[in-house]
């Protein structure tokens, strides 16, 4: 499906190889060339759902209909070969393409081949950069790029990454784009102070070195800041949604305005050129959902180009042309300049002194978790599709697929989806799409079991108990005997705790080999669970890599439970690795000890809320809202200085302490046997707002670690960046928001450290975090607000709960304490285990005798440094695999080393017949990418350097 | 330029001949056929100027851009031959057409030839019906229809008149449409009570017999009331300006709604069909400025047609199709029904109990006068172009033309132009366009004089003194000797009074034959004129038919004026025909005597104002505004019970009495020597509103004529209709507004009468009038309001004056008193003399010796019954002439008779080489019109029956 390339290769100057696009318009080297880039920015959901945007429904909310945009642009492009258009969001283009006639499809393909319609970015959506996980970002890009590649071949391959709207830019995104073979990256939003400085120093365009681990230029990316966000210069918006004056060029009519408009355009061009280095400048001619009636834009731009260029005959030195970002970028490369180097990221984003877009790092915490869990499900679904073969897609349980979940996850990555910045009804729609994805995957899982377990005859129905998080599962609550299948999507065996709601008093659990599994039973009023289960069975489970194991759970007695143990007076719990103490007057955590090194830190943890600004501040009317975090004061209110704290469970499996802070804030502190992390399971909500105060709830860990102003946050769940309070690495920060201006996104972890200790927090979803005091780390957990924040969503962020009383959110923070030089050895695998959760499924009764109770898709566990990022069916006989080195360079003495995997020794049930390496986006063969890559020891052996991801298309056969 | 007809002729059932359009879509005789008519309603000015609408400028006021509408529709029509569109306003189409490439023009012509794009109505604009004069209406229709005919030939000829928006419908308009050869007429607005009754009795479609004088079916017109105004049924508006749900027909997506929409459409169709007689119904699929992005409409209508008709296979009896009004009309004709007969008109229009659209009859009185004067100028301009030949268009004074004025008058007829219902800035734009038209005509007049006067060498500049109405003319004020050229656009000699501002004390005036002209001089403080002239010379002038005469004015003395005569105690003035008396206590008029019959009526006249509703009435929130007249009380406030009244001038030329009612209301009462009318020159304004009360100023004539509830008003300046208080001829009126519900438009005259007396008022512009009491006639003169009336204009009607203190309006009412059976002999010619004003031009100094001081374009005056309605250059060697019988049948013993004119004996300087009769719109040869027409005695002799207009294209040669 990869068509013949139509492009020539050029050797460029300093950023590696750049291709010259034959189809780019001619420019004039002796003039200022103004590249007009007609474009539309089509959110795959925001104020309306992705369906409503596609069809143009609910135009009373926002006028936008993508079907019409594409109809109109294709019509208009045909009218003049000079006209260009770029299209970005494949989620929309894919829908539209399927509804076109063959003749329209032929026309579109021709426009693409001629470079008149160019795909830019090309992912399923334009992902959020603060709240997304790299795994889901790579998947959604792959989904979009594959559609383009399958449909249009090489001419459909986007050359340029284009994140014109996301609210800050993650270094990991830049690294991903570089590894996907993009020639450059453009965006629109950056800190207003940063932008002002860059304009002054002509540093609007730069080279972003986006990894500290990958050898340059592997993660180097040319990056440009667009001059006007993604809008046209003032006065030149000719969309139907704009009110700017059209060009009235009939001299017989009254309001002829050509001379005035041309002069205004020349002025705008020279003004802009002053901020850029070359004699080429780019103007984004479009905006949100524009070009629904493309004629308005093109008719006026045609005239603009005609009349501006006509002045060249009178000595004007401005040459304006239709262009695209890649054609503009080609000219920059030909300019043979050296660009300034950028090594940090573009967080946080502020568009004014009191307008920090750091609230959305936490907005909609439940959606953020559901998205993260959905990623786990999708990976499982993908793996089962490969391991189960074609039979899993269609079997006795119907038609299942991973495509529905892939598309649902694709739109969920959008910068108004998982970001939490959409309207409430749209948030529901994203969740519904994910739920539909889960259902399609479950069918596949059913089929997979029915096939691979080689069970004959009928079985009891398999159920998934999606509500275990609130302790609801009708099967486990009622059954006297049932089996639980645990699927492990990781490349190595991991042990997870499992909690099942039950009503019996005594149970036994046996594993696949018939061994009795230690278990405990707990009743935790403080968790405020739903449902009617009297208690929970708690035990740890394991499954082989890429495989499953089956546990049998039997109720032994069904009597009233014995009264639970009274709390002990001295509060402390411990296992082999950690000891935790609680203050006996406050009930709060008081210390944490690493029992292996016998190092102890003072550790206090409590919950607080910032009072959200209501916009009544004299310095600024800015409120806290879905995007913006703006506390009224830098000092948060404490929920409670003391907690009602009890040890509720002490068993060989788990030790649990419950803490009740208020009717709406509680926590369970847990140490599992054999685990190196302390689990804090928090429950927050419904956040009360009857007092008229919006609340942004945090938990803060205060330690005696001498972290000074420094702390560390991950970028999209991969590499970690150093943060420093009231400081930015690339400009002299004037700090105007002492709290909000120090918040950064965390996707999987954050830590503080000194020479001796590193306290790492691994989280279950994306959140905002900061360190405002020496030894302190705070994480925002939940937000409930009373005002819109004027960035378009038009609603206060106040999520309804089950009974309209406000959303309850629950989550987990995993704390590890280690010396800094071994910390990664713990938090890296811990975080991967958090991201990829086991898939549990249940069946009533006892499995039949011929049931295979355990299975592994791998011959053996992967090496500790290697993470199986992707295993997904590609074509009939091929599978896509991504192997990842999960350690950064230098962060682990043990693991930050090259590691080699033999592809032929990987799978237990698949024979690998061939392997071809591809770009990270899987839309180019590696040898076409013109980027350096590692030399491997043999054709079947793949060597991974720290943080490297190798993407391979494997030809496989089921054994 | 008249192309070969592509159409077949059919003999139809009862309304004369109707053509069958080959291109009409197939229908299904056994089903309910729903004709979808895609259309746009494009006001040639309203909230924005016509230029702004065309280009899509000022979209912040209203989103509308006609250039894009036509671009878009033409694109979309090409996508499917089933799609149809109608276009109405040629003012816009003409602009657009000129800007298209030849290839686009070819495509459009093809679409027209195939009936896919059909022109409907086709005038320059969709004229107002209440405030327009038939002369200007015929001209604007001719302008539009000619463009269509020249451009597209027979296939471009509109078959259907289409007045979907005007606010009430004039019988004369229907008569004009019938005489223009339209097959039918559709409109949208009629009284809500009338509509309810018609729906109930299935009389939404009817035959309108629109003349009491013309022999049926000459003025018979099939007339249909559209079901939803001009909008689509509720829920089916798919324009970009609407929010209705699009058809979502992808079953894979979330919100599939085809079944729901189809069912809703079937319901709407059956509901509508219940109000109409045949198994065909029409749905207007469009509205104001819709189809700017026609794809939205067509894409969804394509789906609607597909899915609704797909149900026929399951037994549905609804057949929906793209259609046009003419195709719908063809089906009605084939239905072979007899339609109910309508003989009155559709005024006044009310859309609810307290919402009578009778305010706009008077709104913007100054614009209404300027438009009327502009018509006079245009007729003069047209005549000079014929008489002067090609040399007048281009001569020593530059390029002049009548086209600019034709187009300016074309847009001024629009139902939001002369109607006064546009925004203030748009009213200014119409006036500016007319002024530009005047300037172009003046150049032509200069050239004409320079050519026809055969003057050698240079002459003093010719000036026009457009501000004589406010007594300003720098030349006459300063010159000691000057000449005045008087052009008479009428077909007979008429004497007009002239008033020139002067500063000298004694003047002499001589006519073209050197005879001294009697004159008087007056100073009238009460008129509150602008400028600095100390007084006015008043004298009467004459010019030969279609010709001019020259007067020489010399200042004899320049001394301080003698103090004017003291007022006599007994107030009465009289001339040969009339005697007028004033009450010596009130100063008001008290009686009027016809001295020829010696009949006297009691006549009191005074000024009043209705207090405009501010919307604070408990029955309805309706305010008075630009459209709506709604007085707070039926009793108007009197401005003053007494007037300061003085006889100021008594001379052989004129007798003048001034009346001062208040600082803002005054009047001059005049009797000119030899004239049969009493002139009342009123000056009203600035209307004070500092008291917070909007005012609607009337003058009321109270007499002892026993008129009972009856009064009479003209229709567009031609035939007169009988009115009756609180009564409608076609339904049982429930009167809800005792004043506003009895107002009717008058364009040229109104009268009350009994057996002996007829008091006729001839007016200088369109106004609203009523008779609310026996013997009373009231006319609304001016309005100044404080609130918008919720019909879209979004402004209160409060016109600024010269110094922002509110507009001052001045006008004339001409009163005649006669026995009813001879009244028309006076008011018919009087009204024509009011409509066609003499054109005065001035030159300093004495004309050179070889100057021709007098000229007539006619060999002799036309017969008294004949009015030269049109004389206008057509092509190089042809001129368009319209001869009109200006009397109704039976209204004059003397003149209501057939009269014959010999075309070859008409012109003094033109030889008529050939003559072909055309339809009234001049876009069809008469023999193609399929309507009966009179037989003439000889090829050159044209016989006119009462109220008949004959339109002829003459081949002429300058002698």
Short mmCIF file of N, CA and C in Angstrom, two decimals, chain A residues 751-841:
data_model
loop_
_atom_site.label_atom_id
_atom_site.label_comp_id
_atom_site.label_asym_id
_atom_site.label_seq_id
_atom_site.Cartn_x
_atom_site.Cartn_y
_atom_site.Cartn_z
N UNK A 751 8.60 13.73 41.16
CA UNK A 751 9.41 13.45 42.35
C UNK A 751 10.16 14.67 42.83
N UNK A 752 10.52 14.59 44.11
CA UNK A 752 11.46 15.54 44.70
C UNK A 752 12.62 14.73 45.25
N UNK A 753 13.77 15.34 45.36
CA UNK A 753 14.93 14.57 45.82
C UNK A 753 15.98 15.49 46.42
N UNK A 754 16.84 14.86 47.20
CA UNK A 754 18.09 15.53 47.57
C UNK A 754 19.18 14.48 47.38
N UNK A 755 20.31 14.65 48.01
CA UNK A 755 21.39 13.71 47.75
C UNK A 755 21.05 12.28 48.20
N UNK A 756 20.24 12.21 49.26
CA UNK A 756 20.01 10.89 49.85
C UNK A 756 18.69 10.24 49.44
N UNK A 757 17.66 11.08 49.32
CA UNK A 757 16.32 10.53 49.18
C UNK A 757 15.65 11.02 47.90
N UNK A 758 14.91 10.12 47.33
CA UNK A 758 14.00 10.54 46.26
C UNK A 758 12.63 10.00 46.60
N UNK A 759 11.71 10.93 46.78
CA UNK A 759 10.31 10.52 46.98
C UNK A 759 9.60 10.66 45.64
N UNK A 760 9.19 9.52 45.11
CA UNK A 760 8.53 9.52 43.79
C UNK A 760 7.06 9.19 43.99
N UNK A 761 6.21 9.94 43.29
CA UNK A 761 4.78 9.64 43.28
C UNK A 761 4.40 9.18 41.89
N UNK A 762 3.90 7.97 41.80
CA UNK A 762 3.37 7.46 40.53
C UNK A 762 1.86 7.61 40.60
N UNK A 763 1.30 8.19 39.56
CA UNK A 763 -0.13 8.46 39.61
C UNK A 763 -0.88 7.64 38.56
N UNK A 764 -2.20 7.56 38.73
CA UNK A 764 -3.00 6.69 37.86
C UNK A 764 -3.58 7.43 36.66
N UNK A 765 -3.37 8.75 36.61
CA UNK A 765 -3.95 9.56 35.52
C UNK A 765 -3.16 10.86 35.46
N UNK A 766 -3.45 11.68 34.48
CA UNK A 766 -2.77 12.97 34.38
C UNK A 766 -3.34 13.95 35.38
N UNK A 767 -2.44 14.72 35.98
CA UNK A 767 -2.82 15.69 37.00
C UNK A 767 -1.88 16.89 36.92
N UNK A 768 -2.24 17.94 37.64
CA UNK A 768 -1.32 19.06 37.82
C UNK A 768 -0.56 18.90 39.11
N UNK A 769 0.69 19.34 39.11
CA UNK A 769 1.50 19.17 40.32
C UNK A 769 2.49 20.31 40.43
N UNK A 770 2.97 20.52 41.67
CA UNK A 770 3.96 21.55 41.88
C UNK A 770 4.71 21.28 43.18
N UNK A 771 5.78 22.00 43.33
CA UNK A 771 6.49 22.00 44.62
C UNK A 771 6.72 23.46 44.97
N UNK A 772 5.97 23.93 45.96
CA UNK A 772 6.02 25.36 46.29
C UNK A 772 6.90 25.64 47.51
N UNK A 773 7.28 24.56 48.21
CA UNK A 773 8.12 24.73 49.39
C UNK A 773 9.21 23.67 49.35
N UNK A 774 10.26 23.94 50.03
CA UNK A 774 11.36 22.98 50.16
C UNK A 774 10.83 21.68 50.74
N UNK A 775 11.03 20.56 50.04
CA UNK A 775 10.61 19.26 50.54
C UNK A 775 9.14 18.95 50.33
N UNK A 776 8.45 19.79 49.59
CA UNK A 776 7.01 19.62 49.42
C UNK A 776 6.66 19.25 47.98
N UNK A 777 5.63 18.45 47.87
CA UNK A 777 5.12 18.11 46.54
C UNK A 777 3.61 18.09 46.62
N UNK A 778 2.95 18.86 45.76
CA UNK A 778 1.49 18.86 45.82
C UNK A 778 0.92 18.45 44.47
N UNK A 779 -0.22 17.79 44.55
CA UNK A 779 -0.87 17.27 43.36
C UNK A 779 -2.33 17.67 43.41
N UNK A 780 -2.80 18.26 42.32
CA UNK A 780 -4.21 18.65 42.31
C UNK A 780 -5.03 17.43 41.90
N UNK A 781 -6.08 17.14 42.68
CA UNK A 781 -6.85 15.92 42.48
C UNK A 781 -8.20 16.15 41.82
N UNK A 782 -8.84 17.25 42.14
CA UNK A 782 -10.22 17.44 41.71
C UNK A 782 -10.49 18.93 41.72
N UNK A 783 -11.46 19.36 40.89
CA UNK A 783 -11.80 20.77 40.80
C UNK A 783 -13.30 20.90 40.61
N UNK A 784 -13.89 21.84 41.31
CA UNK A 784 -15.30 22.14 41.05
C UNK A 784 -15.45 23.65 41.12
N UNK A 785 -15.94 24.23 40.02
CA UNK A 785 -15.86 25.68 39.86
C UNK A 785 -17.21 26.26 39.51
N UNK A 786 -17.34 27.54 39.74
CA UNK A 786 -18.65 28.17 39.58
C UNK A 786 -18.71 29.15 38.41
N UNK A 787 -17.57 29.36 37.75
CA UNK A 787 -17.56 30.35 36.67
C UNK A 787 -16.84 29.79 35.45
N UNK A 788 -17.28 30.25 34.32
CA UNK A 788 -16.55 29.99 33.08
C UNK A 788 -15.28 30.84 33.08
N UNK A 789 -14.26 30.39 32.37
CA UNK A 789 -13.00 31.15 32.40
C UNK A 789 -12.69 31.88 31.08
N UNK A 790 -13.71 32.08 30.27
CA UNK A 790 -13.58 32.96 29.08
C UNK A 790 -12.62 32.42 28.03
N UNK A 791 -12.49 31.12 27.91
CA UNK A 791 -11.68 30.59 26.83
C UNK A 791 -12.53 29.81 25.85
N UNK A 792 -13.84 30.05 25.92
CA UNK A 792 -14.71 29.52 24.88
C UNK A 792 -15.64 28.41 25.32
N UNK A 793 -15.29 27.66 26.34
CA UNK A 793 -16.14 26.50 26.64
C UNK A 793 -17.51 26.94 27.16
N UNK A 794 -17.55 28.12 27.79
CA UNK A 794 -18.84 28.71 28.11
C UNK A 794 -19.61 28.00 29.22
N UNK A 795 -18.94 27.25 30.02
CA UNK A 795 -19.57 26.56 31.14
C UNK A 795 -18.60 26.60 32.32
N UNK A 796 -19.10 26.71 33.54
CA UNK A 796 -18.22 26.45 34.67
C UNK A 796 -17.94 24.96 34.74
N UNK A 797 -16.76 24.60 35.20
CA UNK A 797 -16.42 23.19 35.33
C UNK A 797 -17.02 22.69 36.64
N UNK A 798 -18.21 22.12 36.57
CA UNK A 798 -18.87 21.62 37.78
C UNK A 798 -19.57 20.33 37.39
N UNK A 799 -18.83 19.24 37.49
CA UNK A 799 -19.33 17.98 36.96
C UNK A 799 -20.41 17.40 37.86
N UNK A 800 -21.53 17.01 37.27
CA UNK A 800 -22.59 16.38 38.07
C UNK A 800 -22.14 14.99 38.50
N UNK A 801 -22.65 14.58 39.64
CA UNK A 801 -22.36 13.23 40.10
C UNK A 801 -23.52 12.32 39.81
N UNK A 802 -23.48 11.16 40.45
CA UNK A 802 -24.50 10.15 40.17
C UNK A 802 -25.89 10.68 40.52
N UNK A 803 -25.99 11.42 41.60
CA UNK A 803 -27.29 11.95 42.02
C UNK A 803 -27.29 13.48 41.94
N UNK A 804 -26.65 14.02 40.91
CA UNK A 804 -26.61 15.46 40.64
C UNK A 804 -26.02 16.26 41.79
N UNK A 805 -25.26 15.63 42.65
CA UNK A 805 -24.70 16.38 43.77
C UNK A 805 -23.21 16.62 43.58
N UNK A 806 -22.71 16.45 42.40
CA UNK A 806 -21.30 16.70 42.15
C UNK A 806 -20.52 15.39 42.08
N UNK A 807 -19.57 15.38 41.20
CA UNK A 807 -18.83 14.16 40.91
C UNK A 807 -17.92 13.75 42.07
N UNK A 808 -17.95 12.47 42.41
CA UNK A 808 -16.98 11.90 43.32
C UNK A 808 -15.85 11.29 42.49
N UNK A 809 -14.63 11.65 42.81
CA UNK A 809 -13.48 11.06 42.10
C UNK A 809 -12.68 10.21 43.08
N UNK A 810 -12.11 9.14 42.56
CA UNK A 810 -11.28 8.27 43.39
C UNK A 810 -10.03 7.95 42.59
N UNK A 811 -8.92 7.88 43.29
CA UNK A 811 -7.69 7.59 42.56
C UNK A 811 -6.61 7.08 43.48
N UNK A 812 -5.51 6.75 42.86
CA UNK A 812 -4.40 6.20 43.65
C UNK A 812 -3.11 6.94 43.35
N UNK A 813 -2.38 7.19 44.41
CA UNK A 813 -1.01 7.68 44.28
C UNK A 813 -0.12 6.59 44.88
N UNK A 814 0.92 6.23 44.15
CA UNK A 814 1.85 5.23 44.65
C UNK A 814 3.15 5.94 45.02
N UNK A 815 3.53 5.83 46.28
CA UNK A 815 4.73 6.53 46.76
C UNK A 815 5.87 5.53 46.90
N UNK A 816 7.02 5.93 46.37
CA UNK A 816 8.22 5.11 46.59
C UNK A 816 9.31 6.01 47.16
N UNK A 817 10.09 5.42 48.02
CA UNK A 817 11.22 6.14 48.61
C UNK A 817 12.46 5.33 48.32
N UNK A 818 13.43 5.96 47.68
CA UNK A 818 14.67 5.26 47.33
C UNK A 818 15.78 6.28 47.30
N UNK A 819 17.02 5.81 47.33
CA UNK A 819 18.11 6.71 47.00
C UNK A 819 17.94 7.13 45.53
N UNK A 820 18.30 8.34 45.19
CA UNK A 820 18.06 8.83 43.82
C UNK A 820 18.62 7.91 42.74
N UNK A 821 19.77 7.30 42.98
CA UNK A 821 20.36 6.56 41.86
C UNK A 821 19.74 5.19 41.63
N UNK A 822 18.83 4.77 42.49
CA UNK A 822 18.11 3.52 42.20
C UNK A 822 16.60 3.75 42.07
N UNK A 823 16.20 5.00 42.16
CA UNK A 823 14.76 5.29 42.16
C UNK A 823 14.08 4.81 40.88
N UNK A 824 14.73 5.00 39.74
CA UNK A 824 14.10 4.63 38.47
C UNK A 824 13.84 3.15 38.39
N UNK A 825 14.72 2.37 39.00
CA UNK A 825 14.53 0.91 38.97
C UNK A 825 13.20 0.52 39.58
N UNK A 826 12.70 1.37 40.47
CA UNK A 826 11.39 1.09 41.08
C UNK A 826 10.28 1.77 40.30
N UNK A 827 10.43 3.07 40.03
CA UNK A 827 9.25 3.78 39.50
C UNK A 827 8.98 3.50 38.04
N UNK A 828 10.02 3.13 37.28
CA UNK A 828 9.74 2.81 35.86
C UNK A 828 8.80 1.61 35.72
N UNK A 829 9.14 0.44 36.27
CA UNK A 829 8.19 -0.69 36.14
C UNK A 829 6.88 -0.45 36.88
N UNK A 830 6.96 0.27 38.00
CA UNK A 830 5.73 0.55 38.75
C UNK A 830 4.75 1.35 37.88
N UNK A 831 5.28 2.32 37.18
CA UNK A 831 4.43 3.15 36.33
C UNK A 831 3.87 2.36 35.16
N UNK A 832 4.67 1.49 34.55
CA UNK A 832 4.14 0.69 33.44
C UNK A 832 3.03 -0.24 33.93
N UNK A 833 3.19 -0.76 35.15
CA UNK A 833 2.13 -1.60 35.71
C UNK A 833 0.87 -0.81 36.02
N UNK A 834 1.01 0.46 36.32
CA UNK A 834 -0.15 1.32 36.54
C UNK A 834 -0.86 1.62 35.22
N UNK A 835 -0.05 1.82 34.16
CA UNK A 835 -0.64 2.16 32.86
C UNK A 835 -1.34 0.95 32.26
N UNK A 836 -0.67 -0.17 32.27
CA UNK A 836 -1.28 -1.37 31.70
C UNK A 836 -1.81 -2.24 32.82
N UNK A 837 -3.11 -2.19 32.99
CA UNK A 837 -3.77 -2.89 34.08
C UNK A 837 -4.17 -4.29 33.63
N UNK A 838 -4.24 -5.21 34.56
CA UNK A 838 -4.71 -6.54 34.18
C UNK A 838 -6.18 -6.48 33.80
N UNK A 839 -6.57 -7.34 32.88
CA UNK A 839 -7.98 -7.44 32.51
C UNK A 839 -8.57 -8.64 33.24
N UNK A 840 -9.53 -8.35 34.09
CA UNK A 840 -10.18 -9.42 34.86
C UNK A 840 -11.50 -9.80 34.18
N UNK A 841 -11.75 -11.10 34.11
CA UNK A 841 -13.08 -11.52 33.69
C UNK A 841 -13.51 -12.71 34.54
#
